[in-house]
mmCIF file of C-alpha atoms in Angstrom:
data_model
loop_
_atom_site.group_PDB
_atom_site.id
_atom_site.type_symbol
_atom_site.label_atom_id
_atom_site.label_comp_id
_atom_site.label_asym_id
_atom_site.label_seq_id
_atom_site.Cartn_x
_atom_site.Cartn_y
_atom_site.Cartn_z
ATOM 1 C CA UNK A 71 -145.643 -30.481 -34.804
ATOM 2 C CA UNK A 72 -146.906 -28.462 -31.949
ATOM 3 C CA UNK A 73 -144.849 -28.253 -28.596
ATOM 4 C CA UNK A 74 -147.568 -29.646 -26.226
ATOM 5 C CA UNK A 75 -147.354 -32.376 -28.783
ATOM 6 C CA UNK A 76 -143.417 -32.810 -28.413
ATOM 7 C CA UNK A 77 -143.655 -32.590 -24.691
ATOM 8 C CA UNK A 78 -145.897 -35.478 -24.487
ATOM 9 C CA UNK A 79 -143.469 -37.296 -26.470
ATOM 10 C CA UNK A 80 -140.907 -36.396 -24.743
ATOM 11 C CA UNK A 81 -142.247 -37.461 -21.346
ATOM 12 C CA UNK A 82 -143.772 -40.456 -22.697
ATOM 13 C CA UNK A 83 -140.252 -41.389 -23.777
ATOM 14 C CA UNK A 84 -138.648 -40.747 -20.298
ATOM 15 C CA UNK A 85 -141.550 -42.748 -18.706
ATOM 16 C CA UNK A 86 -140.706 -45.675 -21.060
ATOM 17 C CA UNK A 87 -136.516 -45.730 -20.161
ATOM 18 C CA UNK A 88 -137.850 -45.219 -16.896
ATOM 19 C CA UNK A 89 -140.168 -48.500 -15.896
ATOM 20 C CA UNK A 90 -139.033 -50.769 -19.474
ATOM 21 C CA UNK A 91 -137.526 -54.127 -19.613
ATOM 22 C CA UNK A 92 -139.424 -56.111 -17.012
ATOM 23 C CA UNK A 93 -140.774 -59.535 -17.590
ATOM 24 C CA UNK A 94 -143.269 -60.085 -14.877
ATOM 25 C CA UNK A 95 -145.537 -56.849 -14.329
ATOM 26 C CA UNK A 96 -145.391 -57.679 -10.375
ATOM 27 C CA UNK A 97 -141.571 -57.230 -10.935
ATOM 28 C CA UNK A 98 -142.716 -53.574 -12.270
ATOM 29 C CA UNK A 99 -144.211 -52.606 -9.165
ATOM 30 C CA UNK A 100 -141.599 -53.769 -7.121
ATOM 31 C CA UNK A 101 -138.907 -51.841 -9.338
ATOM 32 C CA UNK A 102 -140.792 -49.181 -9.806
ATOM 33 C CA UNK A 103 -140.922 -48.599 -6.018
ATOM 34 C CA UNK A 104 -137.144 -48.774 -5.414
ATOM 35 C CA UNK A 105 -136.268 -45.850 -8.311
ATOM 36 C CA UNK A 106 -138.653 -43.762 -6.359
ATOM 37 C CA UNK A 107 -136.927 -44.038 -2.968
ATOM 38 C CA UNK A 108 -134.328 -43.553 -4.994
ATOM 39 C CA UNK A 109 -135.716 -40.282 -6.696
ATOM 40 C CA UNK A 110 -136.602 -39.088 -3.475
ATOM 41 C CA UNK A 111 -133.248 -39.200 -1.771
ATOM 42 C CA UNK A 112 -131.940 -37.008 -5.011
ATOM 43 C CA UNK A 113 -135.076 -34.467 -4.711
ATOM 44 C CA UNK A 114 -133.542 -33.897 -0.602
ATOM 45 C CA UNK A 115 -130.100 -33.532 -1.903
ATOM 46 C CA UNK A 116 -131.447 -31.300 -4.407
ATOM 47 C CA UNK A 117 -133.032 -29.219 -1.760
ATOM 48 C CA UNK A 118 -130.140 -29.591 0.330
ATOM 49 C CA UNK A 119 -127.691 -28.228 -2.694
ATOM 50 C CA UNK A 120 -130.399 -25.432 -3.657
ATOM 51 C CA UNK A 121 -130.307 -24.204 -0.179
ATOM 52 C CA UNK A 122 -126.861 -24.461 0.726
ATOM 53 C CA UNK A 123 -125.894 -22.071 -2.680
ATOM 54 C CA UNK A 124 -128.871 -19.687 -1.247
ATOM 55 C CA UNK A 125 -127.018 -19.417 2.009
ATOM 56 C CA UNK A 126 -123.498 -18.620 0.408
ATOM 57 C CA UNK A 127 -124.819 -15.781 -2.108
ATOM 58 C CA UNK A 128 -126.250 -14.616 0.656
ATOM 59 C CA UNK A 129 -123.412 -14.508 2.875
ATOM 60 C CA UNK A 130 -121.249 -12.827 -0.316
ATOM 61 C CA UNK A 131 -123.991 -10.325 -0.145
ATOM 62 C CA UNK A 132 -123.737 -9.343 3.312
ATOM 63 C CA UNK A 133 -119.828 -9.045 2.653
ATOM 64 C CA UNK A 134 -120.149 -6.712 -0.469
ATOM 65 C CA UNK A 135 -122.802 -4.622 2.073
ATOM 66 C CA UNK A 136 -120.021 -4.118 3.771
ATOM 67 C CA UNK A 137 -117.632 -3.006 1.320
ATOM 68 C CA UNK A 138 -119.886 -0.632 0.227
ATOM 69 C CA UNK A 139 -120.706 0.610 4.043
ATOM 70 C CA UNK A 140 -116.892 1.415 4.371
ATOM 71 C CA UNK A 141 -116.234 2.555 1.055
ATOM 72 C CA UNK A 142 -119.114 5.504 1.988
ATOM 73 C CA UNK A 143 -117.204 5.977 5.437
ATOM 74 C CA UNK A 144 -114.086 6.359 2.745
ATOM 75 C CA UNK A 145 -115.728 9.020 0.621
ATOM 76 C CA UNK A 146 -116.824 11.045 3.622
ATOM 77 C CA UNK A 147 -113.108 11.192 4.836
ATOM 78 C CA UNK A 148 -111.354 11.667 1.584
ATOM 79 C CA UNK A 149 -113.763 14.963 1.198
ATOM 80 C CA UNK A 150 -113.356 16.314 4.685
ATOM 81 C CA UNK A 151 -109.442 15.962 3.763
ATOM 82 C CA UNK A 152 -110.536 17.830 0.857
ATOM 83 C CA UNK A 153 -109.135 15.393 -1.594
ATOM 84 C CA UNK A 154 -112.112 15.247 -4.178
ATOM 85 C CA UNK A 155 -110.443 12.761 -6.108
ATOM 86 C CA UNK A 156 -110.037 9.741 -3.668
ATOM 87 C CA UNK A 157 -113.840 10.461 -2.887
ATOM 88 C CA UNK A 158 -114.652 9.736 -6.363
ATOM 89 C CA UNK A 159 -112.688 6.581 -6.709
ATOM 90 C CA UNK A 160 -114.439 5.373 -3.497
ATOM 91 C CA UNK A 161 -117.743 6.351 -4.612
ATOM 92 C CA UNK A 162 -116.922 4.608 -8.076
ATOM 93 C CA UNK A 163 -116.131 1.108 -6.628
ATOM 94 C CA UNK A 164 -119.053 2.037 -4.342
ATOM 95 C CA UNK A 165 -121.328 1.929 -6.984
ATOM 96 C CA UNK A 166 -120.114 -1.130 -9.059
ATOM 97 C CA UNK A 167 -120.777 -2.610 -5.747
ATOM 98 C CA UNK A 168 -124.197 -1.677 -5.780
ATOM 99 C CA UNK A 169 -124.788 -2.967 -9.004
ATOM 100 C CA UNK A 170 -122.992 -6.330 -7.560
ATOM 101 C CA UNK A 171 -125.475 -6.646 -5.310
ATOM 102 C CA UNK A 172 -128.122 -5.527 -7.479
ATOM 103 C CA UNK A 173 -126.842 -8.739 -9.953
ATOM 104 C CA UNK A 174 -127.061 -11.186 -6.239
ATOM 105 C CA UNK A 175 -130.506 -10.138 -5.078
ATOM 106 C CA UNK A 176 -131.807 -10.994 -8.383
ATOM 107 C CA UNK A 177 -129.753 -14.835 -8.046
ATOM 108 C CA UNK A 178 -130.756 -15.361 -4.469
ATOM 109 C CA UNK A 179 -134.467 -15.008 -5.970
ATOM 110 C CA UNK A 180 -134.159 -17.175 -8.585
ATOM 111 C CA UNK A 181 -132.702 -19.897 -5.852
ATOM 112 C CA UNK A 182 -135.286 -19.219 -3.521
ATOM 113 C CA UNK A 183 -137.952 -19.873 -6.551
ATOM 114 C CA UNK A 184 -136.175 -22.942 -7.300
ATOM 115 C CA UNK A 185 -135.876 -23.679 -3.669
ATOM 116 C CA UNK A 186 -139.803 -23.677 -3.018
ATOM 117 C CA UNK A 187 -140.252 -25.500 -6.076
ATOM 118 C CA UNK A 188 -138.478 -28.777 -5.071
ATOM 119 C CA UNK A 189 -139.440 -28.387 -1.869
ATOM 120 C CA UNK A 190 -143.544 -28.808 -3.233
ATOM 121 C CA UNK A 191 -142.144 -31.613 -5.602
ATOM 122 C CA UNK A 192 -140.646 -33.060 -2.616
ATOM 123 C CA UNK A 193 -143.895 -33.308 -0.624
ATOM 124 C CA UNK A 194 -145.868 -34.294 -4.199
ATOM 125 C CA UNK A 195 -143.818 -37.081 -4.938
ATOM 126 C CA UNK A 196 -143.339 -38.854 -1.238
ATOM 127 C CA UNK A 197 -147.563 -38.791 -0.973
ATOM 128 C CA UNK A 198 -147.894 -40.337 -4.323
ATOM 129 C CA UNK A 199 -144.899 -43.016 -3.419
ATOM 130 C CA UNK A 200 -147.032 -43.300 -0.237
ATOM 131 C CA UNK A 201 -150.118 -44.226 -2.221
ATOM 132 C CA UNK A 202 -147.945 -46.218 -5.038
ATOM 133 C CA UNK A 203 -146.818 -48.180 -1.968
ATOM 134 C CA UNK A 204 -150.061 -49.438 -0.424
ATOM 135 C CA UNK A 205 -151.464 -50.037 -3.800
ATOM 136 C CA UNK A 206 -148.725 -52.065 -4.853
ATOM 137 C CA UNK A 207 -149.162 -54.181 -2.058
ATOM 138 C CA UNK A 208 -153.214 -54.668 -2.731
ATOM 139 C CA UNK A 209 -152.400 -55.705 -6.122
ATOM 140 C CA UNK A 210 -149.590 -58.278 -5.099
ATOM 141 C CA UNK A 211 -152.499 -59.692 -2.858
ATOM 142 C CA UNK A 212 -155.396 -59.350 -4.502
ATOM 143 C CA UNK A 213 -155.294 -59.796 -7.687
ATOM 144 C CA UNK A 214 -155.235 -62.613 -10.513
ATOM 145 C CA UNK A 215 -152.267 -61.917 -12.678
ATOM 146 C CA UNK A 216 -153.830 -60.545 -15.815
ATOM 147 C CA UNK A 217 -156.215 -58.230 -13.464
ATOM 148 C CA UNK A 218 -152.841 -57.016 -11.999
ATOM 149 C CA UNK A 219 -151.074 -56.101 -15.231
ATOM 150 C CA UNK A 220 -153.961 -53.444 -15.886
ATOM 151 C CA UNK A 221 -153.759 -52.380 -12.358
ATOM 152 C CA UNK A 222 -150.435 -51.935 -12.558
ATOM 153 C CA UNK A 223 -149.584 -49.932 -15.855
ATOM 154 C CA UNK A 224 -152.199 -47.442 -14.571
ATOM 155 C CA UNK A 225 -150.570 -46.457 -10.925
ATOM 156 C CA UNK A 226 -146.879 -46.553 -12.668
ATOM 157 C CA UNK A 227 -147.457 -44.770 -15.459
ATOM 158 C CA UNK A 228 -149.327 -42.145 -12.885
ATOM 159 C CA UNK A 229 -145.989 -42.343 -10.377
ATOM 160 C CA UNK A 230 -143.836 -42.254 -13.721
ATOM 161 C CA UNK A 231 -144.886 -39.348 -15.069
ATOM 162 C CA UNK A 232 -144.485 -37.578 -11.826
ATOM 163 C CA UNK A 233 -141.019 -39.030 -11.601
ATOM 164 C CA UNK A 234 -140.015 -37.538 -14.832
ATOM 165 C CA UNK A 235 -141.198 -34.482 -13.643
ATOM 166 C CA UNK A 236 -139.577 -34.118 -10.348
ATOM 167 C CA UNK A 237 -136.459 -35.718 -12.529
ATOM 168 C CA UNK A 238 -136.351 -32.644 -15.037
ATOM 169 C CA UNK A 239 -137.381 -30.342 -12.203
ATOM 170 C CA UNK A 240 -133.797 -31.252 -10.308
ATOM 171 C CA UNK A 241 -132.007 -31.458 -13.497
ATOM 172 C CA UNK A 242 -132.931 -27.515 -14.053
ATOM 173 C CA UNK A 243 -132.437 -26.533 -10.446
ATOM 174 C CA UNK A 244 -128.887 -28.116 -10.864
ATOM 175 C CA UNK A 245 -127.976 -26.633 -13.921
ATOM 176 C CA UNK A 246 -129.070 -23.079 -12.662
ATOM 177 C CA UNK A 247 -126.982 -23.968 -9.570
ATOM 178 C CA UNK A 248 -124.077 -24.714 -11.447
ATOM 179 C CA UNK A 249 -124.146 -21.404 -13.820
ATOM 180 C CA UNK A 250 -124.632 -19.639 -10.211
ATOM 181 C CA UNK A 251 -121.380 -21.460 -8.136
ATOM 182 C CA UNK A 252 -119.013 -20.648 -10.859
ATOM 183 C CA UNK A 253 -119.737 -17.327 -11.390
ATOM 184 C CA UNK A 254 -120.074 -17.006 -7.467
ATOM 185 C CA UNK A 255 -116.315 -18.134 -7.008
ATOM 186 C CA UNK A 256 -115.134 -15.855 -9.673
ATOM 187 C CA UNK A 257 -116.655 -12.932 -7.079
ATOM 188 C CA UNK A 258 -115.332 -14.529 -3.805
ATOM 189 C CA UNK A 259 -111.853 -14.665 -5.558
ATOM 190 C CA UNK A 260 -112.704 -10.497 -6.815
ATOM 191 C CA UNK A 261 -113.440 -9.303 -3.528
ATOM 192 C CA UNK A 262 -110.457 -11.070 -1.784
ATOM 193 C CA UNK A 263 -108.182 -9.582 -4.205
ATOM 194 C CA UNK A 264 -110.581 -6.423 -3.582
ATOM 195 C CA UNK A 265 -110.156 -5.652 -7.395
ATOM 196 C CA UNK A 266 -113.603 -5.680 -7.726
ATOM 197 C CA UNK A 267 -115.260 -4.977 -11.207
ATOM 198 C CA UNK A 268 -118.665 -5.214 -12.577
ATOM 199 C CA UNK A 269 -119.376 -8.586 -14.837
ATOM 200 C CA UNK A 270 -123.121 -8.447 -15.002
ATOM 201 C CA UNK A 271 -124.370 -9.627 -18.009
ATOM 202 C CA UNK A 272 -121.930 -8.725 -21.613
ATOM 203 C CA UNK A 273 -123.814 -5.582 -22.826
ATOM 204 C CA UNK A 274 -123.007 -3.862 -25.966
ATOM 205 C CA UNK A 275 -121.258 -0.658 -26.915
ATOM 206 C CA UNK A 276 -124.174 1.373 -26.914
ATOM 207 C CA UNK A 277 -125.304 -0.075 -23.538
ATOM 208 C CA UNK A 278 -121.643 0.123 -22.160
ATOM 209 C CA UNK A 279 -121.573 3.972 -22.825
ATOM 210 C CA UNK A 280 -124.878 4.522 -21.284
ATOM 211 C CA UNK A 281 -124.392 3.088 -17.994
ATOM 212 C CA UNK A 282 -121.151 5.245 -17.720
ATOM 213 C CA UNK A 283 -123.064 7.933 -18.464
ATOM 214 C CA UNK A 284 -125.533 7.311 -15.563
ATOM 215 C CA UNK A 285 -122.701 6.323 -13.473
ATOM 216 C CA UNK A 286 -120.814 8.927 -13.797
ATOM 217 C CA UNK A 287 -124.456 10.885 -12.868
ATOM 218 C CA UNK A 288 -124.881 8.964 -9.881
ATOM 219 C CA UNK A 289 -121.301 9.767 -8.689
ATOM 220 C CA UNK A 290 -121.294 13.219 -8.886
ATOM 221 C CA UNK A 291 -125.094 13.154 -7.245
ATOM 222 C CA UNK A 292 -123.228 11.114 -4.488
ATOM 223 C CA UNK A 293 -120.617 13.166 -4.090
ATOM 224 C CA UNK A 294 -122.693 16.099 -4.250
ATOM 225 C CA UNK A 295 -125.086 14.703 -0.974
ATOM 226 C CA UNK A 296 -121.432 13.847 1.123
ATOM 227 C CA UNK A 297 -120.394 17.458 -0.319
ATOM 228 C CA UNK A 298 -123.229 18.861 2.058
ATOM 229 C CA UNK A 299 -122.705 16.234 4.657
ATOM 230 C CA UNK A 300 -119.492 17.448 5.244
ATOM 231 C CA UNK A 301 -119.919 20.857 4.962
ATOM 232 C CA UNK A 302 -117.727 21.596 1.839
ATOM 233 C CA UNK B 58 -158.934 -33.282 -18.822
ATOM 234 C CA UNK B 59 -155.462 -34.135 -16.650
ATOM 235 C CA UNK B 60 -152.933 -31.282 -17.534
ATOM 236 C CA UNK B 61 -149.079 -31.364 -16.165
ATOM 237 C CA UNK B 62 -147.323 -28.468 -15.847
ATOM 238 C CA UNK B 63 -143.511 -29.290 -15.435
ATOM 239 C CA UNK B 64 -142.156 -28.465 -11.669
ATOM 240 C CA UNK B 65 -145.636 -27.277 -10.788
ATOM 241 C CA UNK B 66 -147.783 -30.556 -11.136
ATOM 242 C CA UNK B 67 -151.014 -31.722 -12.352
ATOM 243 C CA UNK B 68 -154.227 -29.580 -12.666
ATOM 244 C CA UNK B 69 -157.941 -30.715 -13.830
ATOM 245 C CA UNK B 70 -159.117 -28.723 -16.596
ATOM 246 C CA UNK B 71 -162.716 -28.576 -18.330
ATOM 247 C CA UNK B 72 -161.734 -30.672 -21.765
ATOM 248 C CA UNK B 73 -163.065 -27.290 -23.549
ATOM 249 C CA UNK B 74 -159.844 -25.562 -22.754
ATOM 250 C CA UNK B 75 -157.837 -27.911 -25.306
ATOM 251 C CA UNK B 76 -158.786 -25.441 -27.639
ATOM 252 C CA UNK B 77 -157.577 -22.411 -26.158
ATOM 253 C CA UNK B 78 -154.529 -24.334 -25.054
ATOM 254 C CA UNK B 79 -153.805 -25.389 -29.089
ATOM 255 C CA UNK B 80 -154.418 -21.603 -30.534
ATOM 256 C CA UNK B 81 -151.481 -20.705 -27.661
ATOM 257 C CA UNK B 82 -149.676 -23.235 -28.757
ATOM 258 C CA UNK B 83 -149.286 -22.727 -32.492
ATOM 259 C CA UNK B 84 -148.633 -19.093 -31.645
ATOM 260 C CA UNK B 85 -145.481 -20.569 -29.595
ATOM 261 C CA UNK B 86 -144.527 -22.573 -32.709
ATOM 262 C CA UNK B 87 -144.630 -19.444 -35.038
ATOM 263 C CA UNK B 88 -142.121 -17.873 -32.397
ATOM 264 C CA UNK B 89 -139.949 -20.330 -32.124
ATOM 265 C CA UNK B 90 -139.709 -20.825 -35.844
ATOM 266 C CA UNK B 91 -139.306 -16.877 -36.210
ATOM 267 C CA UNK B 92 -136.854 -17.201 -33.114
ATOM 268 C CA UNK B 93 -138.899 -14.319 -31.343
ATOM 269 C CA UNK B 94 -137.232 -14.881 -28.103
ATOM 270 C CA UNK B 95 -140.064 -12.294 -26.198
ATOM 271 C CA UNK B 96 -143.206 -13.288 -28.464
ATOM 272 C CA UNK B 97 -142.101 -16.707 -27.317
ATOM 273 C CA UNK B 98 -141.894 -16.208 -23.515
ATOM 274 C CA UNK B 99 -145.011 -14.050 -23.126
ATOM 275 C CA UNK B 100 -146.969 -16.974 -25.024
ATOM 276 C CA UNK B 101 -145.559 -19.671 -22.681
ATOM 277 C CA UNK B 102 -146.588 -17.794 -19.751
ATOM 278 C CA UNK B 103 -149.615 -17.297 -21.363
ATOM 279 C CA UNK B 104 -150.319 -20.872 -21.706
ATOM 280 C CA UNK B 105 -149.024 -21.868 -18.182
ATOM 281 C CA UNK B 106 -151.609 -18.607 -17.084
ATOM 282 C CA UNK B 107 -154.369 -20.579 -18.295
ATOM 283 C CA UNK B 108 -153.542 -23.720 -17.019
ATOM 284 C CA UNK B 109 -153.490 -22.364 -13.918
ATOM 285 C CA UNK B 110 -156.654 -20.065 -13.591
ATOM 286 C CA UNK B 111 -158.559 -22.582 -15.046
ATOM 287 C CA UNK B 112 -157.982 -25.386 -13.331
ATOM 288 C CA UNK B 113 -158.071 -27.006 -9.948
ATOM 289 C CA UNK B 114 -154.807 -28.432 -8.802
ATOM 290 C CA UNK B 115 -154.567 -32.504 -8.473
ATOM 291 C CA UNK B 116 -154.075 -33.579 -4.957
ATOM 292 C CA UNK B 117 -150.862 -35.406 -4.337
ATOM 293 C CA UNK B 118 -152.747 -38.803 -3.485
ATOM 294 C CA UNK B 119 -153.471 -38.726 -6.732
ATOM 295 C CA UNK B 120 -151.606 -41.193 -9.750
ATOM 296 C CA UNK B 121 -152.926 -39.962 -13.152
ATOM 297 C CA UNK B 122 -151.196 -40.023 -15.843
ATOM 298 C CA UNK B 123 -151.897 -36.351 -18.281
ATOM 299 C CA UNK B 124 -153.425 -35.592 -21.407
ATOM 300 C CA UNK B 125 -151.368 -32.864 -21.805
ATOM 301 C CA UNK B 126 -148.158 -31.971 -20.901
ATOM 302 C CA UNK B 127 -146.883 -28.080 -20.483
ATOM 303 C CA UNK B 128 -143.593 -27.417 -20.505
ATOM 304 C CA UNK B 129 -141.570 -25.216 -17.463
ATOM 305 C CA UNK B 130 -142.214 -21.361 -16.926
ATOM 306 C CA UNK B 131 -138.292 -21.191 -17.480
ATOM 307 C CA UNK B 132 -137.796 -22.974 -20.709
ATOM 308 C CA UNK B 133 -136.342 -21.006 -22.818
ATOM 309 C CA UNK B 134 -136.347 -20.132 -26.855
ATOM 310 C CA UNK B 135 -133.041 -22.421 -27.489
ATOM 311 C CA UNK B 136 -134.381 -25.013 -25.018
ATOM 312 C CA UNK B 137 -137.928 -25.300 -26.736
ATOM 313 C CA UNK B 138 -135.621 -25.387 -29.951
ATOM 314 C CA UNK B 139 -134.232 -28.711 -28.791
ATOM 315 C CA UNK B 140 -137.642 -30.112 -28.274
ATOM 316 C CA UNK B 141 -138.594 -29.703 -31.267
ATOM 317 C CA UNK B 142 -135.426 -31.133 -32.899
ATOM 318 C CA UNK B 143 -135.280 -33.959 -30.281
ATOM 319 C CA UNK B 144 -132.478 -32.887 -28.152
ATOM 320 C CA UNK B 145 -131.051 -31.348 -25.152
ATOM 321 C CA UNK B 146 -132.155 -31.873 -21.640
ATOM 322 C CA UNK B 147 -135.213 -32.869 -22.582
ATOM 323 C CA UNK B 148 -133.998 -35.523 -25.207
ATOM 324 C CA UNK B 149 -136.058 -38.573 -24.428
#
């Protein structure tokens, strides 16, 4: 079976749990309306959670900025005190900094993605529960019972579809959320302790050794530029 | 033809595109069968690319319900894995 084929089934499914179980259509509309509200109060929270995660990667960025500002200032002394060797351990936590940041830019991006995303299924959904609204109440008035029931499946299973939608949408922007807040305390408790190490993504051996490798090339082209800073 | 693209809405299609849409789609299959994690992800964005050249987005006021539903740009290999076998987060 294709996948377009599954998603439809899928949604179809959600739409059914979703609006199922009611005797009198009318009662549909009616119920229908009040698990939108409700939907809409979760897509502002999920905004409001979205956002707030934004602003505290952000504010872990500026803090590793600067780290890495004073860790330079570090480096410069260490070599006009000719001690090479504290240089190069500033310049290495310098650069697993970097890479920290680096790891956070790409995060913040992702929630700023997600961010505009619920934002545009924010303003979808409350037009359509606008619309859902004043229809509802045209069919309540105007029409015979059996007229209504037509009426009716077609402008919920419209709003439904769009509910299960904006549902999965959150769902997703929470789970990504999630993965991000964990591994975000893990860092705030790393740079308190200030034993800072670099827990990107698990690479392998091979890519282990070769990210030393151009580590240990950026050092020594670091400590080559505060070499001639200095004067040494 | 109404299509739905999950988190990015509804867009009106010319009904000729179901056929480009289905050739994407069985190419997605193959991938995830083969578990061809980047085979897979260029072909999904492939078939949201389409959707969204092609068509012309629904406005808000509107309450269709879709022919065809796409699933998110994000999904990935293991989640489209789940469709297919009926679970995971987007288990009916």
């Amino acid at each position: 079976m294709s996948l377009l084929n599954r998603m439809g089934t899928v949604i179809k499914a959600k739409m059914n749990k979703l609006i199922g179980g009611m005797e009198d259509p009318r009662e549909t509309l009616d119920y229908s309306y009040e698990k939108q509200l409700d939907l809409l109060q979760n897509v502002k929270r999920g905004v409001a959670e979205v956002t707030t995660s934004k602003v505290r990667l952000q504010l872990q960025r500026a803090k590793l900025v600067q780290n890495s500002e004073k860790l330079e200032v570090q480096a410069h002394e260490a070599l006009q005190a000719n001690r090479e060797d504290l240089a190069r351990l500033a310049l290495e936590r310098k650069n697993t900094i970097t890479s920290q940041i680096e790891s956070l830019d790409k995060e913040i991006a992702t929630l700023e993605v997600e961010e505009e995303k619920l934002v545009a299924a924010e303003k979808r959904l409350s037009t359509k529960i606008e619309v859902f609204r004043s229809r509802k109440e045209t069919i309540k008035a105007e029409y015979s019972a059996a007229e209504a029931q037509v009426r009716i499946s077609e402008s919920v299973s419209g709003i439904s579809e769009e509910m299960v939608d904006v549902g999965m949408s959150i769902e997703r922007a929470e789970n990504k959320t999630e993965d991000m807040k964990a591994r975000s305390g893990a860092l705030d408790e790393l740079i308190d302790k200030g034993t800072l190490v670099d827990f990107t993504a698990p690479q392998d051996d091979i890519d282990r050794e070769l990210a030393k490798i151009s580590q240990k090339g950026q050092i020594e082209s670091e400590l080559a530029r505060l070499k001639s800073e200095v004067g040494k | 033809m109404i299509v739905r693209i999950i988190g990015q809405g509804q867009f009106d299609v010319r009904s000729g595109l179901y056929d480009d849409l289905n050739k994407i789609d069985n190419k997605i299959v193959e991938y995830v069968q083969k578990g061809d994690e980047k085979g897979y992800k260029k072909s999904l964005a492939e078939l949201i690319g389409v959707v969204l050249r092609e068509g012309k987005k629904v406005p808000d006021k509107e309450l269709f319900e879709s022919s065809v539903i796409v699933p998110p740009a994000d999904m990935t290999l293991e989640e489209a894995r789940q469709v297919f076998r009926g679970e995971g987060i987007f288990k009916g």
